[in-house]
Amino acid sequence: MLIVMKSDATEAQVKAVLRVIEELGYRGHPMPGASRTAIGITGNPGAVDPSHFENLPGVSEAVRVSKPYKLVTLDLRSEKTVVQVGDATIGGEELAIIAGPCAIETRDQAFVVAEAVWRSGAKFFRGGAFKPRTSPYAFQGLGEDGLKILEDIRETYGLKIVTEALDEAGVDLVERYADVIQIGARSMQNFTLLRRVGKSRLPVLLKRGLSATLDEWLLAAEYIMAEGNYQIVLCERGIRTFAQHTRNTLDLSAVPAVRRISHLPVIVDPSHGTGKNYMVTPLARAGVAVGSDGLIIEVHAQPDHALCDGAQALTLEQYQQLVNEVRAIHEVIAPAPVS
Ligand code: PEP
Ligand code: MN
């Protein structure tokens, strides 16, 4: 059920509706929009009787939701969500660029890349302290020591930190040191983890699972929103197909597909989406051209020596070239308003 308030409904009227929802034992999710507020209802085991709401002051209509998702949908919020991270945004007018190494390996390695990311004008730095590796014998990340390096990078350059949490204990730590919690492709359906980040005050970067359908991905976002965290960025990072010429198949059609259903911002990861250095820039260009709100790019000063995902890492020079190119494309796709 979705309660659509009248355009002139007062805050007190919205609160009164939320009270009724609570009294019924459900949870209300108010989403203020440019013209009106809508309130999503979750926690109801079956259909909600619209007569509870229809005659309340300020209510325009009570609409049954037949789709599997209630909160990620444009029905609830027709304007795009702009995720605000300090003075940076994802989903707004600017193209969000998140760049950095796959893993934080050493302080020097991370700082050299951070300097280049800062110089490029990007606002977000990425780097894993907890790595979800296929092999238990591969480098697993520096853990909290890696987070401390990330915190120092934030302090030095003012970059916003995006880093992955693999489990609930990891979320506690990431919340202490970072600005955006990344949920990796392998964790997209770790439902206890999704619920935990749903309770976080930090925005969540939710990667698409390796074999996730659009519905499964959006329902993963729904898990987070249902707990009250509405600051979510979806990230298309490639899916498993029969193709052998790439690590994954970057499904760029996911960008307009998400746009048609959801108000959440969506970004593209051409690094994991291709797994190959020479394909990252072409697919980054394509991602921006198709309407992505941003890019997440792996960068390493010495890709040959990277402890993780070196084959897809851009050098510092290649990265700067990519930024120049995608900015030019973004300018054509979404020209800055004349002020
Ligand atoms: C990463 O960003 O380094 C990563 C592990 O990504 P994914 O979860 O998409 O594989
Ligand atoms: Mn990686």
PDB file of N, CA and C and ligand atoms in Angstrom, residues 102 126 131-132 164 182 184-186 207 237 272 298 309, ligand 1:
ATOM      1  N   CYS A 102      41.896  -1.664  -6.216  1.00  0.00           N
ATOM      2  CA  CYS A 102      40.987  -2.724  -5.774  1.00  0.00           C
ATOM      3  C   CYS A 102      41.133  -2.875  -4.266  1.00  0.00           C
ATOM      4  N   ARG A 126      37.986   4.861  -3.656  1.00  0.00           N
ATOM      5  CA  ARG A 126      37.618   3.495  -3.310  1.00  0.00           C
ATOM      6  C   ARG A 126      38.870   2.712  -2.928  1.00  0.00           C
ATOM      7  N   LYS A 131      38.544  -7.918   1.496  1.00  0.00           N
ATOM      8  CA  LYS A 131      38.358  -8.344   0.110  1.00  0.00           C
ATOM      9  C   LYS A 131      37.649  -9.693   0.028  1.00  0.00           C
ATOM     10  N   PRO A 132      36.606  -9.775  -0.774  1.00  0.00           N
ATOM     11  CA  PRO A 132      35.931 -11.060  -0.989  1.00  0.00           C
ATOM     12  C   PRO A 132      36.668 -11.840  -2.074  1.00  0.00           C
ATOM     13  N   GLU A 164      34.273  -1.709   1.102  1.00  0.00           N
ATOM     14  CA  GLU A 164      33.341  -2.834   1.252  1.00  0.00           C
ATOM     15  C   GLU A 164      33.310  -3.388   2.675  1.00  0.00           C
ATOM     16  N   GLN A 182      30.214  -0.227   0.775  1.00  0.00           N
ATOM     17  CA  GLN A 182      30.019  -1.012  -0.452  1.00  0.00           C
ATOM     18  C   GLN A 182      29.574  -2.428  -0.082  1.00  0.00           C
ATOM     19  N   GLY A 184      29.368  -5.890  -1.882  1.00  0.00           N
ATOM     20  CA  GLY A 184      29.931  -6.494  -3.083  1.00  0.00           C
ATOM     21  C   GLY A 184      28.949  -7.423  -3.778  1.00  0.00           C
ATOM     22  N   ALA A 185      29.299  -7.749  -5.021  1.00  0.00           N
ATOM     23  CA  ALA A 185      28.439  -8.601  -5.846  1.00  0.00           C
ATOM     24  C   ALA A 185      28.126  -9.921  -5.137  1.00  0.00           C
ATOM     25  N   ARG A 186      29.141 -10.472  -4.470  1.00  0.00           N
ATOM     26  CA  ARG A 186      28.957 -11.783  -3.819  1.00  0.00           C
ATOM     27  C   ARG A 186      28.072 -11.692  -2.589  1.00  0.00           C
ATOM     28  N   LYS A 207      26.236  -3.397  -5.225  1.00  0.00           N
ATOM     29  CA  LYS A 207      26.622  -3.993  -6.506  1.00  0.00           C
ATOM     30  C   LYS A 207      25.622  -5.063  -6.917  1.00  0.00           C
ATOM     31  N   ARG A 237      27.964  -4.101 -12.401  1.00  0.00           N
ATOM     32  CA  ARG A 237      29.380  -4.487 -12.429  1.00  0.00           C
ATOM     33  C   ARG A 237      29.625  -5.737 -13.269  1.00  0.00           C
ATOM     34  N   HIS A 272      35.403  -4.233 -13.056  1.00  0.00           N
ATOM     35  CA  HIS A 272      34.967  -5.622 -12.855  1.00  0.00           C
ATOM     36  C   HIS A 272      34.102  -6.084 -14.016  1.00  0.00           C
ATOM     37  N   GLU A 298      38.960   1.054 -11.055  1.00  0.00           N
ATOM     38  CA  GLU A 298      40.149   0.603 -10.314  1.00  0.00           C
ATOM     39  C   GLU A 298      41.427   1.162 -10.952  1.00  0.00           C
ATOM     40  N   ASP A 309      43.279  -7.920  -8.649  1.00  0.00           N
ATOM     41  CA  ASP A 309      42.658  -7.329  -9.851  1.00  0.00           C
ATOM     42  C   ASP A 309      43.575  -6.423 -10.676  1.00  0.00           C
TER      43      ASP A 309
HETATM   44  C1  PEP B   1      35.573  -4.623  -5.798  1.00  0.00           C
HETATM   45  O1  PEP B   1      34.950  -3.559  -5.980  1.00  0.00           O
HETATM   46  O2  PEP B   1      36.814  -4.678  -5.670  1.00  0.00           O
HETATM   47  C2  PEP B   1      34.812  -5.891  -5.833  1.00  0.00           C
HETATM   48  C3  PEP B   1      35.225  -6.963  -5.176  1.00  0.00           C
HETATM   49  O3  PEP B   1      33.718  -5.811  -6.609  1.00  0.00           O
HETATM   50  P1  PEP B   1      32.570  -6.899  -6.913  1.00  0.00           P
HETATM   51  O4  PEP B   1      31.874  -7.142  -5.634  1.00  0.00           O
HETATM   52  O5  PEP B   1      31.734  -6.212  -7.943  1.00  0.00           O
HETATM   53  O6  PEP B   1      33.259  -8.116  -7.457  1.00  0.00           O
END
